[in-house]
Every structure is written in C-alpha cells, then in structure tokens.
PDB file of C-alpha atoms and ligand atoms in Angstrom:
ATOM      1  CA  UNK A  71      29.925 -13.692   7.318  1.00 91.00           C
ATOM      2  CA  UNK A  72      29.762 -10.375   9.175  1.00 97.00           C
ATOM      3  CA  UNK A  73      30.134 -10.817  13.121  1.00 98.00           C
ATOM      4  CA  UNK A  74      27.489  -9.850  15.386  1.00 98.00           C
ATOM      5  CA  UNK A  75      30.064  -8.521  17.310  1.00 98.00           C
ATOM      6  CA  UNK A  76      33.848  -8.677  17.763  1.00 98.00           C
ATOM      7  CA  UNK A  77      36.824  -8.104  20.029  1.00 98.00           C
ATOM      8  CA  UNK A  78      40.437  -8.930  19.654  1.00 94.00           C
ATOM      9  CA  UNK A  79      40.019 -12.684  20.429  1.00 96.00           C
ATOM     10  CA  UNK A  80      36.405 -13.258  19.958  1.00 98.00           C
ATOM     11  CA  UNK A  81      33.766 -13.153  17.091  1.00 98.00           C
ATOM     12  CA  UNK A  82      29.965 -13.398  18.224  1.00 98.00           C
ATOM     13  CA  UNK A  83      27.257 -14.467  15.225  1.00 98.00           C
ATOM     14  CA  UNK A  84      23.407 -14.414  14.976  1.00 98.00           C
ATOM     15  CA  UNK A  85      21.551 -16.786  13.715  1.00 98.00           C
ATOM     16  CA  UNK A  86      20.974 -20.324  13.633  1.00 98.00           C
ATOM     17  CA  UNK A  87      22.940 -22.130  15.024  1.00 98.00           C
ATOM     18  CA  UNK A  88      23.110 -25.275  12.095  1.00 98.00           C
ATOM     19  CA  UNK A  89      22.935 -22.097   9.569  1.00 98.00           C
ATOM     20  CA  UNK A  90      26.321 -20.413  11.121  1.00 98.00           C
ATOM     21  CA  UNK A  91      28.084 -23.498  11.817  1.00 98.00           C
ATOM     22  CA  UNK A  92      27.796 -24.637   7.985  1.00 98.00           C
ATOM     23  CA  UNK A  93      29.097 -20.951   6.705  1.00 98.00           C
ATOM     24  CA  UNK A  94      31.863 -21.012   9.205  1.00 98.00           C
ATOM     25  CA  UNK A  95      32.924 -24.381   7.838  1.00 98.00           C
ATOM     26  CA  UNK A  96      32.557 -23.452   4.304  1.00 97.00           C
ATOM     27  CA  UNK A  97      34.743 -20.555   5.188  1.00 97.00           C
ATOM     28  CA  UNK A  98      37.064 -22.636   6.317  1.00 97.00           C
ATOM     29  CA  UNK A  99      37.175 -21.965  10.111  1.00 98.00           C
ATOM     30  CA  UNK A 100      38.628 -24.495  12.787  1.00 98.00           C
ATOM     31  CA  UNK A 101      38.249 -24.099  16.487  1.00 98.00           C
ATOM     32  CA  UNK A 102      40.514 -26.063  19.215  1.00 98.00           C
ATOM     33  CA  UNK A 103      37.591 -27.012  21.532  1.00 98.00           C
ATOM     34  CA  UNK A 104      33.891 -27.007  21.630  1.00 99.00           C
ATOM     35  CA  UNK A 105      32.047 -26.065  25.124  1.00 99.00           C
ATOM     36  CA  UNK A 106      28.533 -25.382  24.517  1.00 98.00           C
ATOM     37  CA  UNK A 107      25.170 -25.405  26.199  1.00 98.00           C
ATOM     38  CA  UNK A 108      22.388 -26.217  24.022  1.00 97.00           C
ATOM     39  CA  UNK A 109      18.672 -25.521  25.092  1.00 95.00           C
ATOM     40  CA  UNK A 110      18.103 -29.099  26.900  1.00 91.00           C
ATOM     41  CA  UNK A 111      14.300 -29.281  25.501  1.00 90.00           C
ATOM     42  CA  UNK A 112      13.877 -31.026  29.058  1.00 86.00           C
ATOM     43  CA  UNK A 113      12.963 -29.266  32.607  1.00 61.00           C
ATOM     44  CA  UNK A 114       9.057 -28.512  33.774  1.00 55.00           C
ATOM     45  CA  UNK A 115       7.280 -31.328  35.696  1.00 47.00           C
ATOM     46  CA  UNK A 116       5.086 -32.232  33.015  1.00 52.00           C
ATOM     47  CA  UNK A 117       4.917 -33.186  29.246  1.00 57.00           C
ATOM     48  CA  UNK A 118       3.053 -30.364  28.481  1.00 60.00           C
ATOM     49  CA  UNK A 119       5.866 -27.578  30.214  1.00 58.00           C
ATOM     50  CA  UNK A 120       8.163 -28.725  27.467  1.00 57.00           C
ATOM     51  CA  UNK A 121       6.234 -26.850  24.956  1.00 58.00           C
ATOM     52  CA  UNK A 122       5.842 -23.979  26.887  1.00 59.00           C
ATOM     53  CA  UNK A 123       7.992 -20.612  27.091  1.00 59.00           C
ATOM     54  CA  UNK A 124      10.822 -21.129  28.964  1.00 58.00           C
ATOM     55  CA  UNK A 125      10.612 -18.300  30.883  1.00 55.00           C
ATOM     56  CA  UNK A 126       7.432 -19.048  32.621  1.00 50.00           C
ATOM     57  CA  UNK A 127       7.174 -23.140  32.451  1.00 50.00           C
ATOM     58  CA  UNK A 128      10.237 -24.254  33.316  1.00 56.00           C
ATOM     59  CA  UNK A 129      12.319 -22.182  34.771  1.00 61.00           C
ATOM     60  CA  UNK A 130       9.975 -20.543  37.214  1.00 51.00           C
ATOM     61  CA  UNK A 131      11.271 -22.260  40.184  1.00 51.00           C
ATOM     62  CA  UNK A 132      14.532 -20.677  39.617  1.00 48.00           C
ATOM     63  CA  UNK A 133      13.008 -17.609  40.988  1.00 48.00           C
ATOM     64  CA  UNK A 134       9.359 -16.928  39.266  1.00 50.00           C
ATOM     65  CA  UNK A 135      10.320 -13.420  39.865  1.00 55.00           C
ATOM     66  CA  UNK A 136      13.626 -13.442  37.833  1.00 56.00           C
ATOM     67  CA  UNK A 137      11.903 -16.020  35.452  1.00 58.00           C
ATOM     68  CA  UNK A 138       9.584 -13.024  34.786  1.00 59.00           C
ATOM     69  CA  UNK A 139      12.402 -10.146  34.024  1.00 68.00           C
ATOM     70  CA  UNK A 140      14.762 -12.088  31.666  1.00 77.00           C
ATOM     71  CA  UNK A 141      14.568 -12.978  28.269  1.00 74.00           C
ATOM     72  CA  UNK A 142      12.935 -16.488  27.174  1.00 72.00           C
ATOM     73  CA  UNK A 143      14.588 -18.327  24.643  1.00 68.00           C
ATOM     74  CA  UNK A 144      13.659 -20.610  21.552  1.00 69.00           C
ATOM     75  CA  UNK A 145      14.409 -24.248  20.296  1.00 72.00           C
ATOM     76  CA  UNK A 146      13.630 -25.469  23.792  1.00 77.00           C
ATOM     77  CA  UNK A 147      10.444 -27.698  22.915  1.00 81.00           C
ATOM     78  CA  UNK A 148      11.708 -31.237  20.841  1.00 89.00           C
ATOM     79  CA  UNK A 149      10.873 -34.413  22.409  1.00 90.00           C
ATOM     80  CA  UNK A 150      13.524 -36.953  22.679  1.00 90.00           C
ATOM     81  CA  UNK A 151      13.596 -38.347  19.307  1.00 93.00           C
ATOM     82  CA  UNK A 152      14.056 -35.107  17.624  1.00 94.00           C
ATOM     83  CA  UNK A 153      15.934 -33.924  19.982  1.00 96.00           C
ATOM     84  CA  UNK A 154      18.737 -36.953  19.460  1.00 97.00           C
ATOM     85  CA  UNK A 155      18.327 -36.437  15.597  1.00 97.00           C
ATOM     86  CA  UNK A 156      19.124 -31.942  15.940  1.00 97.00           C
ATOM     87  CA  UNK A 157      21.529 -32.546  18.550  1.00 98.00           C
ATOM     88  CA  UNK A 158      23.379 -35.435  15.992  1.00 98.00           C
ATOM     89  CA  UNK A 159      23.603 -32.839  12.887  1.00 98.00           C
ATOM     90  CA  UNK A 160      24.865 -29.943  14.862  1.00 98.00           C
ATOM     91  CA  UNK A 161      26.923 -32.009  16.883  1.00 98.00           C
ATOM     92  CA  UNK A 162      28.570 -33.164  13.194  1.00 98.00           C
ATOM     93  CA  UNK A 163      28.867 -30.191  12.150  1.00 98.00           C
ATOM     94  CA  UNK A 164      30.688 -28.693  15.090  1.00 98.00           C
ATOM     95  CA  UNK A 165      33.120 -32.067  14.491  1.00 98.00           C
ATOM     96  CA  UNK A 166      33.596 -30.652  10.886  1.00 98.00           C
ATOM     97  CA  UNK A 167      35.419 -27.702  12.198  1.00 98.00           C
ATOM     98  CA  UNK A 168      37.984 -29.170  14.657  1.00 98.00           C
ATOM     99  CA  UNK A 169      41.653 -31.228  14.232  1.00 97.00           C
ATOM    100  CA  UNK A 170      41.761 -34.883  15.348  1.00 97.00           C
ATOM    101  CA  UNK A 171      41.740 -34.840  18.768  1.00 97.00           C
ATOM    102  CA  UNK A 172      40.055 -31.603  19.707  1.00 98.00           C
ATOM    103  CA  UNK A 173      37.614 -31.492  22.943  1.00 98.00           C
ATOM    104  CA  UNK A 174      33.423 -31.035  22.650  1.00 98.00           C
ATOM    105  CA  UNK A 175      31.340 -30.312  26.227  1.00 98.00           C
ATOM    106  CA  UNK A 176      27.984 -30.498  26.317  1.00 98.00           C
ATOM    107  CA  UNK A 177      25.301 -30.053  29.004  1.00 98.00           C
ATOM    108  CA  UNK A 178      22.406 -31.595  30.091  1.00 97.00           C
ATOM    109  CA  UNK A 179      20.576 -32.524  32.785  1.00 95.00           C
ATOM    110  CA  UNK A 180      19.528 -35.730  34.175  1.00 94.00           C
ATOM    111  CA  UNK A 181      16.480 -36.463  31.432  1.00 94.00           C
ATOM    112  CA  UNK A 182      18.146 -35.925  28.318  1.00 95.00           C
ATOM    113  CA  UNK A 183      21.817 -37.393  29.308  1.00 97.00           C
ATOM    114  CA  UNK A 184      21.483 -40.828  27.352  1.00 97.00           C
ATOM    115  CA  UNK A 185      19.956 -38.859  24.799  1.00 97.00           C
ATOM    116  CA  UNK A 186      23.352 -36.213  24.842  1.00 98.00           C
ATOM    117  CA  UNK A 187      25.061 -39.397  25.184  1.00 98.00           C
ATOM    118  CA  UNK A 188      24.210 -41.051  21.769  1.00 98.00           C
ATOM    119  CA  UNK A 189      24.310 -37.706  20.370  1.00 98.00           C
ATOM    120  CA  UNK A 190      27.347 -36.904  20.942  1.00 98.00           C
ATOM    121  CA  UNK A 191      28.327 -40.424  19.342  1.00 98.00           C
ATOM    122  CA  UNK A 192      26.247 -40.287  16.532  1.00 98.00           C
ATOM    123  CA  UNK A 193      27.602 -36.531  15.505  1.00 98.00           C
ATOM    124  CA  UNK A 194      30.904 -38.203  14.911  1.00 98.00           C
ATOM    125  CA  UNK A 195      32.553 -37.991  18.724  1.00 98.00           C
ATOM    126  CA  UNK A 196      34.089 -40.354  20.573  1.00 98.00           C
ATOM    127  CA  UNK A 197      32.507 -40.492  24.417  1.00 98.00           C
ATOM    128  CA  UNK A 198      35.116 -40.448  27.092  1.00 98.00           C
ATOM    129  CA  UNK A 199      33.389 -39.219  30.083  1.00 98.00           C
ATOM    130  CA  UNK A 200      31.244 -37.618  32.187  1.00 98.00           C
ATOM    131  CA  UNK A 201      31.507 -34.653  34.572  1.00 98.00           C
ATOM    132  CA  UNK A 202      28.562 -33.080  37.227  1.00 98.00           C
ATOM    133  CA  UNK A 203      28.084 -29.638  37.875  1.00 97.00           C
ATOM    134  CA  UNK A 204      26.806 -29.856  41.581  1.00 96.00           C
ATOM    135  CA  UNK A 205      24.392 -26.560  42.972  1.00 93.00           C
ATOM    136  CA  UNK A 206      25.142 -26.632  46.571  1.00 89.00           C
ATOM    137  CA  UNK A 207      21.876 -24.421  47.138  1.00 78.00           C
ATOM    138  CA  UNK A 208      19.826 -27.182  44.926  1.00 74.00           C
ATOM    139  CA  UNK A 209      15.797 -27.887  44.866  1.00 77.00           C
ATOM    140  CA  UNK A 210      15.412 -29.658  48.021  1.00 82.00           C
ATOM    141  CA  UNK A 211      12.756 -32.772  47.881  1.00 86.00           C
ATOM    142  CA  UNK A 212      10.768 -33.900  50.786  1.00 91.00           C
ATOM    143  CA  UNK A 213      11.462 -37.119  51.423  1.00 93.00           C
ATOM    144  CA  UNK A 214      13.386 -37.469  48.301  1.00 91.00           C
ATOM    145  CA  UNK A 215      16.977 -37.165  46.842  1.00 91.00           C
ATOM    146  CA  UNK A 216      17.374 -32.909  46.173  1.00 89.00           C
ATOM    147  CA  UNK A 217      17.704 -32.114  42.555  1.00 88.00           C
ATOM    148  CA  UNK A 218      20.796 -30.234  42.629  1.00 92.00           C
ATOM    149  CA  UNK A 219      23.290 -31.515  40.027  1.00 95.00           C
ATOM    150  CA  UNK A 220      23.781 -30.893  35.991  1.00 96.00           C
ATOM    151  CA  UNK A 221      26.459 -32.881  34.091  1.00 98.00           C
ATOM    152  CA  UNK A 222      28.365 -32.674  31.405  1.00 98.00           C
ATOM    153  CA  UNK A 223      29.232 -35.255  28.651  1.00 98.00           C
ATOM    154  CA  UNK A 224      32.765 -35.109  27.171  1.00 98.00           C
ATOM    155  CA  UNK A 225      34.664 -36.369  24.343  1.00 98.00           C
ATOM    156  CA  UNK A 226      36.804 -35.881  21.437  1.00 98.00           C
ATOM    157  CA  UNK A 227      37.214 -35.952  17.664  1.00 98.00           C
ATOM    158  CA  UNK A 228      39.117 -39.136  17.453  1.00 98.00           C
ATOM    159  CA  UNK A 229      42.043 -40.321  19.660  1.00 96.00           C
ATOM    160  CA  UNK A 230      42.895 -38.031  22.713  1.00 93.00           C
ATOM    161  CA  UNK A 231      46.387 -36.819  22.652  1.00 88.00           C
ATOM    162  CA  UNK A 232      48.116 -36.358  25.807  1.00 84.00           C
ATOM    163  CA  UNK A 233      48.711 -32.857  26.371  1.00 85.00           C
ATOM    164  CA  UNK A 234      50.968 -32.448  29.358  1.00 88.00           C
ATOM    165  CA  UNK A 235      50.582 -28.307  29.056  1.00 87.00           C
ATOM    166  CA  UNK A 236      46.820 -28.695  29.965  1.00 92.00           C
ATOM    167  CA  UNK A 237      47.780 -30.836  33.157  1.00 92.00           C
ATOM    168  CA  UNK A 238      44.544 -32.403  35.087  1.00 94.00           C
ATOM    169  CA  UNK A 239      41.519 -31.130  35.155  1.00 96.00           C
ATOM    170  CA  UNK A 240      38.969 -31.618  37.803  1.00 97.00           C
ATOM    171  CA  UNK A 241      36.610 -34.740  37.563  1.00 97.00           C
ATOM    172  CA  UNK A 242      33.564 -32.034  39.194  1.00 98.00           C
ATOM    173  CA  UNK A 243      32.754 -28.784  39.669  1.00 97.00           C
ATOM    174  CA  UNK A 244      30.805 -27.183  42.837  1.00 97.00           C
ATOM    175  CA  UNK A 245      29.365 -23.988  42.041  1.00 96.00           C
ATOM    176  CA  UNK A 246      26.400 -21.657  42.837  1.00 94.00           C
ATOM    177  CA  UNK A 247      24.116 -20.550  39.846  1.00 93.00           C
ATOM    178  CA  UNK A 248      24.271 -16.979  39.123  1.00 93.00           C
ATOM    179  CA  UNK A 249      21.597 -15.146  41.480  1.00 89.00           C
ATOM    180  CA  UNK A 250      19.612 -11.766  41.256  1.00 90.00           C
ATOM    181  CA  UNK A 251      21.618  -8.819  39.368  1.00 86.00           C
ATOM    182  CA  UNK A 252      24.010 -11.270  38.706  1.00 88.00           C
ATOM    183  CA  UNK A 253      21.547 -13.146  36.531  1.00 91.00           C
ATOM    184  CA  UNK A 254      21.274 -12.330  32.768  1.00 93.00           C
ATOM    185  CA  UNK A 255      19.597 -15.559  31.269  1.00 93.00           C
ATOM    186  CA  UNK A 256      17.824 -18.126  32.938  1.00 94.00           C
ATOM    187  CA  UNK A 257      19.967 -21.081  32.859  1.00 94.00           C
ATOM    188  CA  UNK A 258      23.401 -18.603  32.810  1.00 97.00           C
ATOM    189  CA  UNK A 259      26.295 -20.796  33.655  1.00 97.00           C
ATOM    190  CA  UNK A 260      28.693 -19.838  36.529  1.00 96.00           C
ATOM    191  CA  UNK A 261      32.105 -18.460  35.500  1.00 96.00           C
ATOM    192  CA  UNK A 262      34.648 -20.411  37.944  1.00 96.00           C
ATOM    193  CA  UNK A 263      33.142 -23.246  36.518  1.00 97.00           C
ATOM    194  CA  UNK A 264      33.209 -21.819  32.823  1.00 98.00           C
ATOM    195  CA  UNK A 265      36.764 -20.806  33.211  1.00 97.00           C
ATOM    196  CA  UNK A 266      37.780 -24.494  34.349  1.00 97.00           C
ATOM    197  CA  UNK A 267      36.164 -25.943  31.719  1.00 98.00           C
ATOM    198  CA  UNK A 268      37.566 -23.877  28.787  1.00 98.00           C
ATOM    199  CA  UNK A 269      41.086 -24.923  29.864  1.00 97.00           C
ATOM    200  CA  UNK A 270      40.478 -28.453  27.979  1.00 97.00           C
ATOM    201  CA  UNK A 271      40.937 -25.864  24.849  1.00 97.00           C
ATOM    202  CA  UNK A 272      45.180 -24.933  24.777  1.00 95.00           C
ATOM    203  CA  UNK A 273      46.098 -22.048  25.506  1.00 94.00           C
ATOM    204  CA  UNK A 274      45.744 -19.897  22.429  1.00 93.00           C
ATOM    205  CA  UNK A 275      43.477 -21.742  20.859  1.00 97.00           C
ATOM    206  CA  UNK A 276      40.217 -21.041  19.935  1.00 98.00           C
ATOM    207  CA  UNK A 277      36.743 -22.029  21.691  1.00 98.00           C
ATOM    208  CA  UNK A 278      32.900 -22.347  20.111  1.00 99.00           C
ATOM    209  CA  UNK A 279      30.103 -22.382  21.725  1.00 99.00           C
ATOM    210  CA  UNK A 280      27.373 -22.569  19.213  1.00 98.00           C
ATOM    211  CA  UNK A 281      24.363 -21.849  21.588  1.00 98.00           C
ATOM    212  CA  UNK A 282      26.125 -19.209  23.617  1.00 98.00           C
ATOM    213  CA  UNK A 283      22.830 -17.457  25.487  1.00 98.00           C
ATOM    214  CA  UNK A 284      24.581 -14.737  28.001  1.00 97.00           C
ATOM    215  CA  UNK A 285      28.303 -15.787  26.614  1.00 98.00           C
ATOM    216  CA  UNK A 286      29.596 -17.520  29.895  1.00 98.00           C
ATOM    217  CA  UNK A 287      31.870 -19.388  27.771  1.00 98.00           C
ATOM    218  CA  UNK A 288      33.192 -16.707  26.091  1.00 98.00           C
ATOM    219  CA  UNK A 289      33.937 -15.143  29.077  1.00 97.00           C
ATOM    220  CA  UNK A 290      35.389 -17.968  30.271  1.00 97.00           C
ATOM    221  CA  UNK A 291      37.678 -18.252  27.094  1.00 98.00           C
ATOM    222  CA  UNK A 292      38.603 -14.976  26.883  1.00 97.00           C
ATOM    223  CA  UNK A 293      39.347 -14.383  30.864  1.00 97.00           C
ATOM    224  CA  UNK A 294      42.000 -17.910  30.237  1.00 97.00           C
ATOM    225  CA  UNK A 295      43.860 -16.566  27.269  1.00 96.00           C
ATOM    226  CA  UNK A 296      41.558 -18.748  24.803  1.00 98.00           C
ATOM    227  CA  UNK A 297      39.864 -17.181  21.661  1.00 98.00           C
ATOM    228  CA  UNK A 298      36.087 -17.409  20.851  1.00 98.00           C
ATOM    229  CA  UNK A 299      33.376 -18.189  18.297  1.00 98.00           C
ATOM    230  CA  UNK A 300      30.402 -17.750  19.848  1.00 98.00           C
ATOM    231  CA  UNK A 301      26.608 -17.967  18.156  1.00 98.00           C
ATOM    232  CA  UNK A 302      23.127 -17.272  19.047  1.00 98.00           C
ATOM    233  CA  UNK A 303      19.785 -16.576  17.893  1.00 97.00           C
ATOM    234  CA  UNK A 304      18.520 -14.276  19.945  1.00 97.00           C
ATOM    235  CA  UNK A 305      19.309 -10.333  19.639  1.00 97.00           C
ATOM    236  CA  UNK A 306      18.842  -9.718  23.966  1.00 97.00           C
ATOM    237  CA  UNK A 307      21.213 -12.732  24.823  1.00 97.00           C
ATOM    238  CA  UNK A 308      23.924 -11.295  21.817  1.00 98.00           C
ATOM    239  CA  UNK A 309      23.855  -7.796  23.492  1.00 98.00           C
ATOM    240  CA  UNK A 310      24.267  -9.067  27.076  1.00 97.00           C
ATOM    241  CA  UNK A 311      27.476 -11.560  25.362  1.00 98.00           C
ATOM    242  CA  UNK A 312      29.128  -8.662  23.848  1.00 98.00           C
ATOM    243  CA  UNK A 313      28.730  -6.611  26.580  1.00 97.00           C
ATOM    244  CA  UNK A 314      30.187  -9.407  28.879  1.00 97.00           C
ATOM    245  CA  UNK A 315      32.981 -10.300  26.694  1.00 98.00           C
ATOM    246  CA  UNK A 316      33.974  -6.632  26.188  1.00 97.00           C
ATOM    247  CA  UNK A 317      34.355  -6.283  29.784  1.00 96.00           C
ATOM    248  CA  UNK A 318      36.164  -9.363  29.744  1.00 96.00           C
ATOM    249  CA  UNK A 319      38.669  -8.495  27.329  1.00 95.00           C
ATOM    250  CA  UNK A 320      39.449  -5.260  29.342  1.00 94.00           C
ATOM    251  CA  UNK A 321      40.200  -7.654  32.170  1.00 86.00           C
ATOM    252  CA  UNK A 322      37.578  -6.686  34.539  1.00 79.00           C
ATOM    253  CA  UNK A 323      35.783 -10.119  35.027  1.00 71.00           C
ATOM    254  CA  UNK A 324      33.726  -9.214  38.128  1.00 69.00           C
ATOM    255  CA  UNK A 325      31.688  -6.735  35.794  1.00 69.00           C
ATOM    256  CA  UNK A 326      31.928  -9.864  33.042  1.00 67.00           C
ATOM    257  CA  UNK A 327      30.246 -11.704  35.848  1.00 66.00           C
ATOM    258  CA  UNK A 328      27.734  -9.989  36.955  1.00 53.00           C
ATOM    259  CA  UNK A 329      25.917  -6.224  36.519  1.00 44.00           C
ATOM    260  CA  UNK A 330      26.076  -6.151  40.274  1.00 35.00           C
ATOM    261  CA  UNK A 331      28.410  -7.261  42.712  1.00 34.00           C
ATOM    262  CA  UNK A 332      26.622 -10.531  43.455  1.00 35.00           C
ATOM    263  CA  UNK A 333      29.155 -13.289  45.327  1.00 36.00           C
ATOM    264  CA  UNK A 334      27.386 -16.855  45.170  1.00 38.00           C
ATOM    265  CA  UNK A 335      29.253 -19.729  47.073  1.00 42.00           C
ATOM    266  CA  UNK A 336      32.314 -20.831  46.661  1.00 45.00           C
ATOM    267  CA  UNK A 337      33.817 -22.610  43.619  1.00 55.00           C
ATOM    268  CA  UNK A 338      35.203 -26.047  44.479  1.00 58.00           C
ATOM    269  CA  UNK A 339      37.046 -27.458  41.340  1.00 59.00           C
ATOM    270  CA  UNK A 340      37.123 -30.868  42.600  1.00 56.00           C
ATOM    271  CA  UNK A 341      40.828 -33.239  42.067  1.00 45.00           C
ATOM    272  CA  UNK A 342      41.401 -35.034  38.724  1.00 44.00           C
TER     273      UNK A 342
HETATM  274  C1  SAM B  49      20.864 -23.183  27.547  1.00 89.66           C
HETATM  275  S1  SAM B  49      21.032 -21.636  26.809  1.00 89.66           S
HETATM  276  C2  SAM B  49      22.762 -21.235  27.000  1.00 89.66           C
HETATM  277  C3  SAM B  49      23.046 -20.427  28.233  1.00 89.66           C
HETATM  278  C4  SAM B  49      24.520 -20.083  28.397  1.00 89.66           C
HETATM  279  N1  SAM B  49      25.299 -21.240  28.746  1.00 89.66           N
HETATM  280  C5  SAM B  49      24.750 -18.980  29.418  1.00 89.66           C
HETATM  281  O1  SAM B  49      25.514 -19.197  30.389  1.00 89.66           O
HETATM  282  O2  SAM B  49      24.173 -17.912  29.273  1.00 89.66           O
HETATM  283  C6  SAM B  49      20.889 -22.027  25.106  1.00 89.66           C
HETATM  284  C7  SAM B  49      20.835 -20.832  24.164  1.00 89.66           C
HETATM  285  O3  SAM B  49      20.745 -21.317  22.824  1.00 89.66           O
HETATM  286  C8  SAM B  49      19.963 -20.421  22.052  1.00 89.66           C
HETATM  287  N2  SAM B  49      19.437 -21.177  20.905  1.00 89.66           N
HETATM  288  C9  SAM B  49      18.412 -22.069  20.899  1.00 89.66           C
HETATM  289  N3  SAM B  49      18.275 -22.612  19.679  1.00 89.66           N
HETATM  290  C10 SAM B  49      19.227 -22.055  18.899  1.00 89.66           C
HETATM  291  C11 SAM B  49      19.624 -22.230  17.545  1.00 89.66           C
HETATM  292  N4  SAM B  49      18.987 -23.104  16.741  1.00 89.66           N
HETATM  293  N5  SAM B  49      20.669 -21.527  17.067  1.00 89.66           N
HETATM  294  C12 SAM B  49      21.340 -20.644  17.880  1.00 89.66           C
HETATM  295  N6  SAM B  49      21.010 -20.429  19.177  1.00 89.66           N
HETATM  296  C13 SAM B  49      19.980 -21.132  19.682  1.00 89.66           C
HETATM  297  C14 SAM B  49      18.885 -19.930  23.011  1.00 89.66           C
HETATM  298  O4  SAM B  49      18.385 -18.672  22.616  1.00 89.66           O
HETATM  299  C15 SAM B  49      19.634 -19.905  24.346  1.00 89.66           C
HETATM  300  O5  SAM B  49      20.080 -18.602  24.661  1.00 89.66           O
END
C-alpha cells in the first residue's frame, strides 16, 4: 500500500481507517504502541447535534469562529451501541498488529468512557487504567461543576512487562487546547501532552494512530525518537499531518506546533 505521505520514521495513509488497518496487517506490519483519537460520536447538547457536522454542532463553542474556518470531519454520528460495536473491530484489529504486551490510548470524553471502556475490552485489550487530560481554561458552568477535563483509557495486549527504560509516566496531564493560528482541526490535541504520552511506546519503536486528524501524535512520536503509522480519511487533515510531521522531522517543533507562534498555558505532566 502506497503512503499518503512519508518521512524517514513515519508513513501517513488515506483511507479508512478498518480498510488500512486490515492491509497493514496482511502486509505484515507491527507497531510498538497504539495512541489514537477516534471521532468520539459524542459532544453537542442534544441528541440531534450528534448527527450534525462537526464543525458547526458540536464544536462551535470551541470558538464558533474557528469552528467556521477548519475542516469538519466524518464518522462522528453513531449512537452508543454502534459506536461500542466500530470501536470493538478496529480496536481488534489494531491488537492484531502489536507483540504481547504493547500499549493502546484512547480518548474520550466523559459520555462515551464506559462505552471506550468495554471497547477497549471487547477488541481484545486488557484495561489497566485511566488518565485525564485537564483544560485549565475549560467551559465554565454557572452554578455547576466546569466541563474542563478529557480522559484517556489505557491498556495493553496481554500482560504488561516492566520496562524500567520507560521509567514513570505521569498519572495526568494539564494542558491548554491549541488556540487561534495554532489551531488546525477542531479537537487538535496539545503536543506536551502528545509527546508524554507517546513515551509508553520504547524508544525506537514504532507508534499508530489510526484516526490521526492534524497528526499530533505523529508529531509527538517523531519529536521523542519514536516512528509512526499514521491514517486518515480526510485529504485537508493528511496535508496539515505531513506538513506537521515534516517540520517535525527537521526538528523544528514550534512550527510542528503551530502555523503561528501561539503559546497556550503551561504543560503540567503531573507525578506517577
Ligand atoms: C478526533 S479526530 C483526531 C484529532 C487528532 N488527535 C489531532 O490532534 O488532530 C478524529 C479523526 O479521525 C478521522 N476519521 C473519522 N473516521 C475515520 C475512519 N473511519 N477512518 C479514518 N479516519 C477517520 C476524522 O476525519 C478525524 O480527523
């Protein structure tokens, strides 16, 4: 299968996602770690936002003027029981291509975490944990508890080796969305955070994200020595990847970051 695009450590594929991930497998591929971020088919305040485009139904409040400029994206619209039964296949697909003991992420929010839960379960992994992504500059609530955090679920393909040259990792992460210039897809994941999280994968090894949308974890693979299979469907978020990963490579990660110079707040990796 012909990459999208490629670099010395990282291969980029379009298409869909269950699609790529079979022909990598038949092709005999393996990856060290899987970090991805798969369209959460959640967000909005109603039912009825779900099956809207993302741009405009849910992610408005992120900035309905930003919302407007970027790039929707598809596969966003399940409800829960489909979404448990797609998430299960790709999730055992992704399995298929890793050794015993390898590392999945996967993101969600708050809705659709028991759902990413059993998921992950049912695709094959064994659930060890949890881990929230905290927005310091969250949606406030009147009266209310602010919306502010994301999660992650973790796991890994069978028994978790101890692997002393990966040390502790932190049990959080505290880190501002990417804002303005800075912000090339709407639900773009910052890159402090990205690069702590791809250091679950050894060093050396290789990383897939299978819904990779702007590439942050391709960046973050490639800025920590890690290689990187990356896939997506759609052509805008591919260009914006390999564009990102190519400046990457060259070691310039503040134009991997961002088109402009945008500083959010500080990253806090919190203690293991
Ligand atoms: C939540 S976004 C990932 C954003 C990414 N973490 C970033 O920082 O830019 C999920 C991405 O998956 C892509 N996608 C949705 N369904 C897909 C499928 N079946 N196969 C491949 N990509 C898909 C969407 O186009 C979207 O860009």
């Amino acid at each position: 299968m012909t990459p999208y695009a490629q670099g010395r450590g990282w291969r980029i594929f379009r298409g869909d996602a269950m699609e790529v991930l079979t022909t990598l497998a038949t092709a005999g591929e393996r990856v060290q770690a899987v970090v991805t971020d798969p369209p959460y088919s959640s967000g909005g305040m109603m039912r009825g936002d779900r099956a809207g485009a993302s741009a405009r139904a849910k992610y408005a409040s992120t900035g309905s003027q930003i919302a407007d400029q970027l790039t929707g994206f598809s596969g966003d619209n399940r409800d829960q029981r489909s979404y448990l039964l797609w998430c299960s296949l790709w999730l055992g697909l992704c399995l298929d291509l890793t050794p015993e003991g390898a590392p999945i992420v996967c993101f969600s929010d708050w809705r659709q975490l028991p759902t990413t839960t059993d998921a992950i379960q049912a695709g094959g992994w064994v659930w060890r944990g949890l881990v929230p992504w905290c927005k310091p500059s969250g949606r406030p609530a009147m009266g209310r508890f602010a919306s502010n955090v994301e999660y992650f679920a973790w796991g890994t393909n069978g028994p978790s080796p101890d692997l002393e040259s990966i040390g502790c990792l932190p049990g959080y992460f505290v880190e501002a969305p990417p804002r303005g210039e800075a912000k090339e897809h709407l639900t773009q994941k910052p890159l402090e955070t990205m690069r702590g999280i791809v250091r679950i994968c050894p060093v050396g090894g290789t990383v897939l994200d299978p819904f990779m949308g702007s590439g942050s974890t391709g960046v973050g693979a490639v800025l920590e020595g890690r290689g990187f299979i990356g896939i997506e469907r759609e052509t805008a978020h591919l260009d914006t990847a390999a564009r990102r990963l190519a400046d990457a490579e060259a070691g310039m990660p503040e134009r991997a970051a961002a088109r402009g110079a945008q500083p959010g707040l500080p990253f806090v990796g919190g203690a293991a």
